[in-house]
Short mmCIF file of C-alpha atoms in Angstrom, two decimals:
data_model
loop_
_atom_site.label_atom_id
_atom_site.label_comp_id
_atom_site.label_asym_id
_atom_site.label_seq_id
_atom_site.Cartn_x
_atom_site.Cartn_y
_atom_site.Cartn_z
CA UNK A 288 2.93 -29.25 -16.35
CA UNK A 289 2.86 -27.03 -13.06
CA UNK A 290 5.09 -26.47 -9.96
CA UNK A 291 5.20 -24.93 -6.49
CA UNK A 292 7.04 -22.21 -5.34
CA UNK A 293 6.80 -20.55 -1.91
CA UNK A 294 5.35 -17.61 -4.15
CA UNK A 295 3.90 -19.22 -6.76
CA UNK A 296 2.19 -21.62 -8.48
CA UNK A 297 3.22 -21.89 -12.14
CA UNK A 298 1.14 -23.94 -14.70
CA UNK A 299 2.57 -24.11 -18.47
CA UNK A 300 -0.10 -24.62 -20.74
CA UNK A 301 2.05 -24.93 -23.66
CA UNK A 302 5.90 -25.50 -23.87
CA UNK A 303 7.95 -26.39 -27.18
CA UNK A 304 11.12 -26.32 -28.08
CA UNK A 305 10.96 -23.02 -29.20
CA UNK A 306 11.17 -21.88 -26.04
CA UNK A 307 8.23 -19.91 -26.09
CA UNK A 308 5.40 -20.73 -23.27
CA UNK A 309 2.23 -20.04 -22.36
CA UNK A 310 2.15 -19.28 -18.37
CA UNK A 311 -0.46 -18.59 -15.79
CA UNK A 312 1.41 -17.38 -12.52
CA UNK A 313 -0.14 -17.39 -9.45
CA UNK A 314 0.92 -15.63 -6.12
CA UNK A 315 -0.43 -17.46 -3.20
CA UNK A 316 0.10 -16.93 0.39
CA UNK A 317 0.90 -19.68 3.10
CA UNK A 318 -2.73 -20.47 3.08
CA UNK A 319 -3.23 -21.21 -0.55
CA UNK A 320 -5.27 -17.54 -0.82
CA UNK A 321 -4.76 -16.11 -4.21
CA UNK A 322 -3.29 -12.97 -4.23
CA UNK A 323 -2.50 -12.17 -7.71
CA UNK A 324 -2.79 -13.68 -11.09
CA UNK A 325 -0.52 -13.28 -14.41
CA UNK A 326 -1.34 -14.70 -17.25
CA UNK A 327 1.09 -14.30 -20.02
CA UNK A 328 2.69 -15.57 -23.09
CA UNK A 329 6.76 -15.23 -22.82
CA UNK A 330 9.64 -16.08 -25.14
CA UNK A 331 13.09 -16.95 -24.13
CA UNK A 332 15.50 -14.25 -23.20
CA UNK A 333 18.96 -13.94 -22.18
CA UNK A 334 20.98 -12.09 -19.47
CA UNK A 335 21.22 -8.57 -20.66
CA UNK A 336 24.80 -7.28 -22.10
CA UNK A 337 25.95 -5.82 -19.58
CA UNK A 338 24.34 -7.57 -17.17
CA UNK A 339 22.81 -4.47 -15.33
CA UNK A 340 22.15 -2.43 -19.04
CA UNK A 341 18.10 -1.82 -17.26
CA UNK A 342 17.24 -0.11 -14.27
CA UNK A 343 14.02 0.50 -12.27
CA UNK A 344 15.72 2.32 -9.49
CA UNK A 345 17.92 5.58 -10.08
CA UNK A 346 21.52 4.84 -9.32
CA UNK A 347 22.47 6.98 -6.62
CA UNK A 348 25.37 8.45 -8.84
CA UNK A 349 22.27 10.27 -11.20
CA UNK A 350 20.42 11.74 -8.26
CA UNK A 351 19.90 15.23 -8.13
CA UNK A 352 19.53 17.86 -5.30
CA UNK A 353 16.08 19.15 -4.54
CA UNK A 354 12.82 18.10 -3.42
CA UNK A 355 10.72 15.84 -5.42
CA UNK A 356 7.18 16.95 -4.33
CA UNK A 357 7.75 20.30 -5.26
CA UNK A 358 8.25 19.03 -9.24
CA UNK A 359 5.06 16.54 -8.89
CA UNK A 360 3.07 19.61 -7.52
CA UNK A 361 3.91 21.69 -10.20
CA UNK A 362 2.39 19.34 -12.43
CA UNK A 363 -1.05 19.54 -10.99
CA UNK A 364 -2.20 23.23 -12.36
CA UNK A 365 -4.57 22.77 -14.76
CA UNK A 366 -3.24 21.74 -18.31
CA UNK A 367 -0.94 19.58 -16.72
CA UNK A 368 -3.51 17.36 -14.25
CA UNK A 369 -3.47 13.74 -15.21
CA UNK A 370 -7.36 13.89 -14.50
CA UNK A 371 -8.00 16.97 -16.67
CA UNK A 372 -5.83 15.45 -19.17
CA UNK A 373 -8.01 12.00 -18.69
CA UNK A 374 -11.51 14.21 -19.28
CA UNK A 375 -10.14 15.24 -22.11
CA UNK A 376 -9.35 11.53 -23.49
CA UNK A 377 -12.68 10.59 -22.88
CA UNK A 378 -14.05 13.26 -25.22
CA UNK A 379 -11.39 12.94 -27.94
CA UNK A 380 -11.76 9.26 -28.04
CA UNK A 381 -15.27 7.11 -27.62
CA UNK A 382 -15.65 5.12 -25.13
CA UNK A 383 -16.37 1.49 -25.14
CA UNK A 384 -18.07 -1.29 -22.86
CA UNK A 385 -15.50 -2.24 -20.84
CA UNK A 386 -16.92 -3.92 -17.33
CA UNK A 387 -20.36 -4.51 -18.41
CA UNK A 388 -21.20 -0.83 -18.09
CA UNK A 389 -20.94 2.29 -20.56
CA UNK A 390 -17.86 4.22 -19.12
CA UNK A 391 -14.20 4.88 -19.60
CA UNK A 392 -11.91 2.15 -19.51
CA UNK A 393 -10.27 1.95 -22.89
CA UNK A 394 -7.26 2.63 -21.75
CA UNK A 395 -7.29 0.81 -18.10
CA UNK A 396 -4.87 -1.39 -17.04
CA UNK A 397 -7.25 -4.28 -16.86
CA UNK A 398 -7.63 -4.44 -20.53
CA UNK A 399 -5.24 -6.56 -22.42
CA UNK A 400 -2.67 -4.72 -24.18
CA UNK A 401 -3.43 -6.45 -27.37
CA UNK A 402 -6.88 -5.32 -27.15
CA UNK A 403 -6.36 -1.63 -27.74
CA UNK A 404 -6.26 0.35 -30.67
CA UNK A 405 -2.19 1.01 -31.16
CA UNK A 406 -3.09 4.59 -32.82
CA UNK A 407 -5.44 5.89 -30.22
CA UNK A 408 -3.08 4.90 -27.22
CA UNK A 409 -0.31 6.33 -28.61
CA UNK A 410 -2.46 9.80 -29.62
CA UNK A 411 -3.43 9.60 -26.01
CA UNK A 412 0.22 8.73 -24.67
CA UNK A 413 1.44 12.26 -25.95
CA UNK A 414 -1.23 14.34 -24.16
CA UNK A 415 1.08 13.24 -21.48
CA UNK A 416 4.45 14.40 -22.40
CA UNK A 417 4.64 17.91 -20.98
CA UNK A 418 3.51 16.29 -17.49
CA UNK A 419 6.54 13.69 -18.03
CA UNK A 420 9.39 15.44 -19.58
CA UNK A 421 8.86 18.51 -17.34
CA UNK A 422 7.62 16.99 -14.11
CA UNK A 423 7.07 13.89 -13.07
CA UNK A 424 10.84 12.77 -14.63
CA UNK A 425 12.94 15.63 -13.22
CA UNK A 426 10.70 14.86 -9.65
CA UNK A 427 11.73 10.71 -9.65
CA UNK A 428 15.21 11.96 -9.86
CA UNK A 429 15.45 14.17 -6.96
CA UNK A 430 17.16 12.68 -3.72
CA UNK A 431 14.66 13.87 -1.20
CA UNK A 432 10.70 14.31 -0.98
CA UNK A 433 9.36 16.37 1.48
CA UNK A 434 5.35 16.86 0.97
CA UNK A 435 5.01 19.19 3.63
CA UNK A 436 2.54 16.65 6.10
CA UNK A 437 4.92 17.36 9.07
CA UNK A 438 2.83 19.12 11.13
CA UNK A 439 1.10 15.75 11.34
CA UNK A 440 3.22 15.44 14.38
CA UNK A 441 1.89 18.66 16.17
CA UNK A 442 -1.51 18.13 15.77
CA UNK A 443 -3.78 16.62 18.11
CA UNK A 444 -7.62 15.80 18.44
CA UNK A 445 -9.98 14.38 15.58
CA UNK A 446 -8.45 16.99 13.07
CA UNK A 447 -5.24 14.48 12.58
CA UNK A 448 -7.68 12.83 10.29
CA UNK A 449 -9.71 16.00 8.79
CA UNK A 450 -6.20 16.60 7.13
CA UNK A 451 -6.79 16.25 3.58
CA UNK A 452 -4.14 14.64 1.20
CA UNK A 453 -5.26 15.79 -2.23
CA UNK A 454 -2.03 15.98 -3.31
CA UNK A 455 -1.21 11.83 -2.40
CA UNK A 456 -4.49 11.07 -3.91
CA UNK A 457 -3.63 13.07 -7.16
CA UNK A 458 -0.69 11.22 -7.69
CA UNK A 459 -2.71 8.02 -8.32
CA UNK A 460 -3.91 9.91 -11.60
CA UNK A 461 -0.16 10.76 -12.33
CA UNK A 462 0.37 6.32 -12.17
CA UNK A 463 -2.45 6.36 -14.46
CA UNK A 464 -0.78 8.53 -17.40
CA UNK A 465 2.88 6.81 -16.78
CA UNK A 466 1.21 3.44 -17.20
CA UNK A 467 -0.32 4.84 -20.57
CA UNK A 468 2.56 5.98 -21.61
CA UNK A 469 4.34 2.74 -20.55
CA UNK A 470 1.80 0.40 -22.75
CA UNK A 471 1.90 3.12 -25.45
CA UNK A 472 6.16 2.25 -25.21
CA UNK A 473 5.71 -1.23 -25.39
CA UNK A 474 2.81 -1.63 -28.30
CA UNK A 475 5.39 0.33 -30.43
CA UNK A 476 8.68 -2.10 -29.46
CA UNK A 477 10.28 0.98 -27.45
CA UNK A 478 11.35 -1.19 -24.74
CA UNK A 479 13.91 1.41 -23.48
CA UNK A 480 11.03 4.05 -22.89
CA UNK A 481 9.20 1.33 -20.94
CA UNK A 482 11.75 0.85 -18.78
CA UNK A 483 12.58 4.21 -18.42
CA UNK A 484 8.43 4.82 -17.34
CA UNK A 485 8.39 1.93 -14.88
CA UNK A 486 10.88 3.34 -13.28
CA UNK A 487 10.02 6.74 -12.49
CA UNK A 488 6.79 5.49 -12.01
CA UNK A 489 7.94 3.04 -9.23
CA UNK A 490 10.32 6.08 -8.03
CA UNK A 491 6.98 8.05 -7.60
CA UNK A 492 5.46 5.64 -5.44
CA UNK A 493 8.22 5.48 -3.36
CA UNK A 494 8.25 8.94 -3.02
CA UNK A 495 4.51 9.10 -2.18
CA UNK A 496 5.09 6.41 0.50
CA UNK A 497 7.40 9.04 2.04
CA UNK A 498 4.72 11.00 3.70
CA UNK A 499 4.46 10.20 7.27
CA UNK A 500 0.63 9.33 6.70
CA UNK A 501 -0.49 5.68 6.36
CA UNK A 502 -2.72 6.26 3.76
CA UNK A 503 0.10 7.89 1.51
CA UNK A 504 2.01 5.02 2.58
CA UNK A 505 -1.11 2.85 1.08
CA UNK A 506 -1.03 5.01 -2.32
CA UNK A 507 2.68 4.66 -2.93
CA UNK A 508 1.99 0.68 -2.59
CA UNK A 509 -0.81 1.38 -4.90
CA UNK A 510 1.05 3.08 -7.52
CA UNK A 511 4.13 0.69 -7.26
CA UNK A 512 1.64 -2.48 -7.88
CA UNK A 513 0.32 -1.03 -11.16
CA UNK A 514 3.91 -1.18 -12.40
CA UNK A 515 4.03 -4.47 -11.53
CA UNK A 516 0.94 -5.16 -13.55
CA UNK A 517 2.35 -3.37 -16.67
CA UNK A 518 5.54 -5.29 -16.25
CA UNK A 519 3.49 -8.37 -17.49
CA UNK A 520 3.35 -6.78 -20.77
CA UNK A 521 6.32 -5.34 -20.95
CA UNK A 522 7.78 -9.24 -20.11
CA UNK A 523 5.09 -10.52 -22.41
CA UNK A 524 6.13 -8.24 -25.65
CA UNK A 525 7.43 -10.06 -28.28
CA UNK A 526 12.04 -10.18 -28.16
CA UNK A 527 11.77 -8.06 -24.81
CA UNK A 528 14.89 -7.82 -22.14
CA UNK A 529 15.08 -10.13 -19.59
CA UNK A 530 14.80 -7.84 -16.30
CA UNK A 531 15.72 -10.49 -13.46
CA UNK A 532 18.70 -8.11 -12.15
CA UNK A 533 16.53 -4.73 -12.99
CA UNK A 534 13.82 -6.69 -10.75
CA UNK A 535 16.26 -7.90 -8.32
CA UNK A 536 17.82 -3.92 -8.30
CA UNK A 537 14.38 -2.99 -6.50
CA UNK A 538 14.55 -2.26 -3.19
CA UNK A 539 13.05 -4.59 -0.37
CA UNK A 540 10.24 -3.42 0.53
CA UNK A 541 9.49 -1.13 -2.44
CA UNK A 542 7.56 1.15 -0.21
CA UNK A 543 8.73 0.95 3.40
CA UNK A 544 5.31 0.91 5.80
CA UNK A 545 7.08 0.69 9.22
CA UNK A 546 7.67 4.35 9.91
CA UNK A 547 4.20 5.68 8.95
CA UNK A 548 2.73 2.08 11.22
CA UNK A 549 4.75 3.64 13.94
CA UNK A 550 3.07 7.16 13.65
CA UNK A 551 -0.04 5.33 13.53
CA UNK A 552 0.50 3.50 16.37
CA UNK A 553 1.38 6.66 18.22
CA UNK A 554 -2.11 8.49 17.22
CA UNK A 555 -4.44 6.48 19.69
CA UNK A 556 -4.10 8.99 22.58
CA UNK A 557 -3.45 11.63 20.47
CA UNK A 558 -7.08 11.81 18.17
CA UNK A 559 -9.20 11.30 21.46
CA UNK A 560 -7.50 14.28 23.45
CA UNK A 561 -9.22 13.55 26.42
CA UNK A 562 -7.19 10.20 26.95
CA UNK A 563 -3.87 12.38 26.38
CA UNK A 564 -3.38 13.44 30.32
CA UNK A 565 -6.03 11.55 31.72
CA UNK A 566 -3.65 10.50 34.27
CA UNK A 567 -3.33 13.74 35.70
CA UNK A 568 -6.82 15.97 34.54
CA UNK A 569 -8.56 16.86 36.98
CA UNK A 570 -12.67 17.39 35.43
CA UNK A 571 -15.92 17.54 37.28
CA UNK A 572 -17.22 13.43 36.85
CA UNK A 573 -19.70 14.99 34.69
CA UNK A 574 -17.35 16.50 32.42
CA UNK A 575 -15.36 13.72 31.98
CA UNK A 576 -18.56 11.93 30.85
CA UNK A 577 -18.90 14.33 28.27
CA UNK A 578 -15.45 14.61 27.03
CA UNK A 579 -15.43 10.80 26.46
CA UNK A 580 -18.41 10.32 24.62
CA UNK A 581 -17.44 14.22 22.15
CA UNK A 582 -14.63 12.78 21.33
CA UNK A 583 -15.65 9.38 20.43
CA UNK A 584 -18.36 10.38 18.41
CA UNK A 585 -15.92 13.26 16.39
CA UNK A 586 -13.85 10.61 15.68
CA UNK A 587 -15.81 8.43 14.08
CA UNK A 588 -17.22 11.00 12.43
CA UNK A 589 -14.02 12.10 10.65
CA UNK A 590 -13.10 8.60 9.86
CA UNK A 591 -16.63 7.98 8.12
CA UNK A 592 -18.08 5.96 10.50
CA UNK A 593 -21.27 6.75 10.81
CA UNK A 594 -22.59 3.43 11.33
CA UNK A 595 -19.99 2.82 13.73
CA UNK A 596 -20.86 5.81 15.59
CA UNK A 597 -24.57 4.11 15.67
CA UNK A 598 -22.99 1.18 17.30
CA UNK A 599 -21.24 2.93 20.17
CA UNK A 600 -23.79 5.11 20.88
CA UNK A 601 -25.05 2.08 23.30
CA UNK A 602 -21.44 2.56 25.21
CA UNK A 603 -21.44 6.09 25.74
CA UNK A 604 -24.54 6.16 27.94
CA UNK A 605 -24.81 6.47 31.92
CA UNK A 606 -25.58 3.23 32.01
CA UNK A 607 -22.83 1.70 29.95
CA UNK A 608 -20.26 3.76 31.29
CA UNK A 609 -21.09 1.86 34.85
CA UNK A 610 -20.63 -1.73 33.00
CA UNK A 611 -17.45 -0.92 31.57
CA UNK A 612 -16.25 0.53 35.26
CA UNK A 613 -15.65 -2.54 37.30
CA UNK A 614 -13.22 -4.28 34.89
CA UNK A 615 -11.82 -0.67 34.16
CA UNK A 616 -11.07 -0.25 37.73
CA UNK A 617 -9.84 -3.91 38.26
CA UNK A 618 -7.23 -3.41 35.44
CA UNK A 619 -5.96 -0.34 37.24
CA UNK A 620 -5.54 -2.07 40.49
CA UNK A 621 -3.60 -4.89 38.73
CA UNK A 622 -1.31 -2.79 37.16
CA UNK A 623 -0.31 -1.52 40.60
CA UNK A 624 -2.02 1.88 40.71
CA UNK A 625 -2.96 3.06 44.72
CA UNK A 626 -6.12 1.63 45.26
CA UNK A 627 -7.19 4.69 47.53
CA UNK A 628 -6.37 6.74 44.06
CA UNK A 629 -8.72 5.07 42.42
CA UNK A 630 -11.47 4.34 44.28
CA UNK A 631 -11.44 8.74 44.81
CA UNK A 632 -11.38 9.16 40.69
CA UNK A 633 -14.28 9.96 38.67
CA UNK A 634 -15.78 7.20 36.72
CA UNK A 635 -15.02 8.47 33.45
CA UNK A 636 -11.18 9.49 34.67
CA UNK A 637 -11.28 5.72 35.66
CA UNK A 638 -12.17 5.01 32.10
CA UNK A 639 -10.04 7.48 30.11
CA UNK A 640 -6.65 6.05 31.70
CA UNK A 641 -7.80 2.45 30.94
CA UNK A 642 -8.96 3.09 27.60
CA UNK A 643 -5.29 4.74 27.18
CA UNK A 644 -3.20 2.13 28.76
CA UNK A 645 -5.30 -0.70 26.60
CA UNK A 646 -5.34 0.95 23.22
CA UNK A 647 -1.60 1.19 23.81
CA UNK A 648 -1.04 -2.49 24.96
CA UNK A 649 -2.87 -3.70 21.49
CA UNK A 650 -1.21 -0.87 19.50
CA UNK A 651 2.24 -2.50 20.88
CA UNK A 652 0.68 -5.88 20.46
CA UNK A 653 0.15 -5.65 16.86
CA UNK A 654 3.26 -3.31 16.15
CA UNK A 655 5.98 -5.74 17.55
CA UNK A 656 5.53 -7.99 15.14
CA UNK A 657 6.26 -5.99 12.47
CA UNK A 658 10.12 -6.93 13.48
CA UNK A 659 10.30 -10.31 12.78
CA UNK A 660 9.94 -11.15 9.17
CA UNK A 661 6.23 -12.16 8.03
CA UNK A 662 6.64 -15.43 7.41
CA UNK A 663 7.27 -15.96 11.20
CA UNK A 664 4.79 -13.02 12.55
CA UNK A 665 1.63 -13.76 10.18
CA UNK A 666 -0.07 -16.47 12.16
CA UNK A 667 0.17 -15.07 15.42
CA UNK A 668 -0.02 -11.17 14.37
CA UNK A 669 -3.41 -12.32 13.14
CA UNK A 670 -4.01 -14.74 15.96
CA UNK A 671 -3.63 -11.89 18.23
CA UNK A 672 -5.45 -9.18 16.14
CA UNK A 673 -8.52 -11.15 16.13
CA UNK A 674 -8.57 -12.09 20.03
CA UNK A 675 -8.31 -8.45 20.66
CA UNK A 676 -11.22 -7.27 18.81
CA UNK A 677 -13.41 -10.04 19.75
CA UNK A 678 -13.32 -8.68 23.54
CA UNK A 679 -16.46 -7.20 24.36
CA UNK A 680 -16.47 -3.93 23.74
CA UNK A 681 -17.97 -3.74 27.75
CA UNK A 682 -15.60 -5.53 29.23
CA UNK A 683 -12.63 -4.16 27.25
CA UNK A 684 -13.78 -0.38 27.54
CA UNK A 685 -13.11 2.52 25.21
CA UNK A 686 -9.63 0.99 24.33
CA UNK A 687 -11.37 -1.66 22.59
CA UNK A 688 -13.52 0.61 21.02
CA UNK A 689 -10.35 2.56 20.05
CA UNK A 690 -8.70 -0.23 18.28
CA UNK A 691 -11.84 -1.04 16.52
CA UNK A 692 -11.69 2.38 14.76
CA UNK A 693 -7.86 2.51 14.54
CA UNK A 694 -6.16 -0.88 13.91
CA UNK A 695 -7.86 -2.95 11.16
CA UNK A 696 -6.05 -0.19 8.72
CA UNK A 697 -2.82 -0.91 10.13
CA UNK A 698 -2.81 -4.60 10.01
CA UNK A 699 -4.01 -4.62 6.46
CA UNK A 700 -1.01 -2.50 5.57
CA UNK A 701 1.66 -4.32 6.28
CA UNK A 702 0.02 -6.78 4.18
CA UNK A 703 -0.51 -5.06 1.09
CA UNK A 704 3.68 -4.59 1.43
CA UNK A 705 4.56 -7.97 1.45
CA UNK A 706 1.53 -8.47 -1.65
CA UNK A 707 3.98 -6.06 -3.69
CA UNK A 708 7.24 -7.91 -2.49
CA UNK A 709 5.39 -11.46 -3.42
CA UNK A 710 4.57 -9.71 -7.29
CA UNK A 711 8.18 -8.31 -7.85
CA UNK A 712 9.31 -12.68 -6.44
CA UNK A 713 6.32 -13.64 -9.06
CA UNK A 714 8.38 -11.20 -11.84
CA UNK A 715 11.61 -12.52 -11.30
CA UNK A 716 10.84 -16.18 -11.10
CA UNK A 717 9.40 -15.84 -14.79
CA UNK A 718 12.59 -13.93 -15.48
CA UNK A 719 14.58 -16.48 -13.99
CA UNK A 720 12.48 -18.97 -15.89
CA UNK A 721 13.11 -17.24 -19.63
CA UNK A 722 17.22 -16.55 -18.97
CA UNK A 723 17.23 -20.43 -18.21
CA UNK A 724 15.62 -20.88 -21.77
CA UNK A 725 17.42 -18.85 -23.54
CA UNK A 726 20.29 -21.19 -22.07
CA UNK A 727 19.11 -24.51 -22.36
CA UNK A 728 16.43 -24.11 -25.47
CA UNK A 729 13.83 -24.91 -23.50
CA UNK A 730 11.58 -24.40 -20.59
CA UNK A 731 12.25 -25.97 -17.22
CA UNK A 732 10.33 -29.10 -15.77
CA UNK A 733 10.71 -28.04 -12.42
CA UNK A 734 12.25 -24.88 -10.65
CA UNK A 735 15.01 -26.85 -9.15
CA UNK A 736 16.33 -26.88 -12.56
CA UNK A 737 16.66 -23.53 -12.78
CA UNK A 738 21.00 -22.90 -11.58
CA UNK A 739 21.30 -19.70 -14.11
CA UNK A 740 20.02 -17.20 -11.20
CA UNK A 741 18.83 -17.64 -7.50
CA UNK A 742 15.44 -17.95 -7.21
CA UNK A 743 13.10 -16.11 -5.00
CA UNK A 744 12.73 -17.61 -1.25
#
């Protein structure tokens, strides 16, 4: 039998009276485009006693003072490094064939818990416990998290993106380890310890998400989706807790994208320094030339665009330069500038101002529809997103160009938030599904049936 859900579609291959089933959970967006897939055998399980026994969030009452980055950074000297630790694993234990390829992988997420050898992933778990216990644990308790990226904010030029984030990146390899040790927890029956992992691990990528950088912002999502995948074991494991209300605890959205959208919003003018008072420069119409074309082609460099770079080469010529002018100048006069003002301005002054004003009418095109909820902005968000770039890059001028380099990240962002937020509804709908069999004796035939709980909408 199988239902619809506005998250999911749920198929039970098997159902007895037993209430034990075999489920394949799909999350699917308004379009029917598959987003995630769980497949999983579960077993009934009641409302835990007290009903709020699990957490994946710490309670506000058992937060500490201090800063959390300065723990996880301590953890990365060598000997500690979740990526040293890893090269070590690889050594100590054989690897196996894994993705059609010789290579590590044993101990990936992608490989069915049941597969693994129990000793070996529990040997490897405990390379992992002076990184925990004295690190990453004391660090997911800790009220703030301050990585020390605020001098994003007085930068300027192509270096905003030469700043490296080694330290975000690193703490993908700190998921990594936490997600051993949470399979290690669960192969073993220590459900407690699992629960106690997914948390600090989801606590981490919060944290991470913190940074005023949308990448980091991207990483924490990252990190907080592989506990989501390791909470299909964890739900999967033979006599484990129902966690509906330790799900339902999390917070909405798990890692919050808006602020570090807004910063990115903000960097158009900023990374192409040229634009920044092109209003009121005053170059030699060569110069302006030049500084237009530098900066473009610094940029793309930095964001690893080389091929792009190839493409606009084309638009930074003489020649283009006097295509993109007319409708450059046109927009200008529309908006209401002085028409004797602009006729006296260089061509590439001409151009600088428009490419500023139009990178930041897309920027605020895309960006205001991050306040109305998703299900209401979607369509036209991506309506919108797509008329933009499909301007000609002539006709639309270096703010076109702009967006091309700049936006495509951003609108993909807010969408890997609400994938996260659709996993965590896919969690708690199964949860939902096993408390209602372990209070009826049997599996639901549809989810209207389902009164124990709310339901995801």
């Amino acid at each position: 039998m199988s239902f619809r859900h506005p998250f999911l579609l749920i198929a039970f291959l098997v159902a007895s009276p037993s209430a034990r089933a075999d489920l394949v959970v799909e999350s699917v967006d308004g379009d029917g485009v598959n987003l995630t897939v769980y497949q999983m055998t579960v077993n009934a399980a009641p409302e835990p006693v007290p009903a709020l026994r699990y957490h994946l969030t710490v309670r506000e009452s058992e937060m500490k003072h201090g800063n959390a980055a300065v723990y996880y950074l301590r953890g990365i000297p060598e000997g500690n490094d979740p990526e040293r630790v890893f090269e070590r694993l690889q050594k100590d234990f054989p690897e196996d064939d894994v993705h059609g390829r010789q290579g590590p992988g044993w101990y990936s997420v992608e490989r069915p818990l049941a597969s693994l050898d129990r000793k070996k992933l529990a040997e490897a778990s405990r390379g992992f416990d002076r990184l925990y216990d004295s690190f990453v644990l004391p660090g997911s308790m800790r009220r703030d998290c301050d990585w020390g990226h605020g001098q994003i904010f007085e930068m300027s030029g192509p270096d905003i993106y030469a700043f490296l984030l080694p330290d975000v990146q690193t703490m993908r390899n700190f998921s990594r380890a936490l997600m051993l040790r949470a399979r290690a927890a669960i192969a073993r029956g220590d459900y407690d310890a699992a629960v106690e992992t997914l948390r600090v691990n989801y606590q981490l990528g919060r944290h991470v998400g913190e940074s005023p950088f949308l990448v980091s912002s991207l990483v924490g999502i990252a990190i907080t989706s592989m506990s989501n995948a390791i909470m299909v074991d964890l739900i999967s494991a033979k006599d484990s807790p129902n966690l509906y209300w330790a799900l339902s605890e999390l917070p909405d959205p798990l890692v919050n994208v808006r602020k570090a959208t807004q910063i990115e919003m903000d960097l158009g003018a900023r990374v192409v320094p040229v634009l920044q008072k092109a209003e009121t420069a005053e170059h030699a119409p060569e110069e302006w030339s030049r500084l237009l074309a530098e900066d473009f082609k610094q940029l793309t460099k930095l964001l690893d665009s080389q091929q792009m770079w190839e493409e606009l080469i084309p638009y930074t010529t003489a020649g283009a330069a006097l295509v993109m002018y007319p409708p450059a100048k046109q927009r200008l006069l529309e908006s209401g500038m002085d028409a004797a003002r602009v006729e006296a301005m260089p061509v590439g002054q001409v151009l600088a101002i428009d490419a500023a004003r139009e990178y930041r009418k897309r920027a605020d095109g895309m960006e205001k529809w991050y306040y109305v909820p998703w299900r209401e902005a979607r369509v036209r968000q991506r309506a919108q997103f797509e008329s933009d770039l499909a301007e000609s890059r002539l006709s639309g001028g270096f703010g076109v160009l702009l967006a091309d380099l700049l936006l495509p990240a951003v609108e993909s962002a807010r969408t890997a938030e609400i994938r996260v937020a659709w996993q965590i509804g896919g969690l708690r709908t199964v949860e939902a599904l096993r408390m209602h069999a372990a209070a009826t004796g049997q599996f639901p035939e549809r989810l209207q049936d389902v009164k124990i709980v709310p339901l995801p909408v």
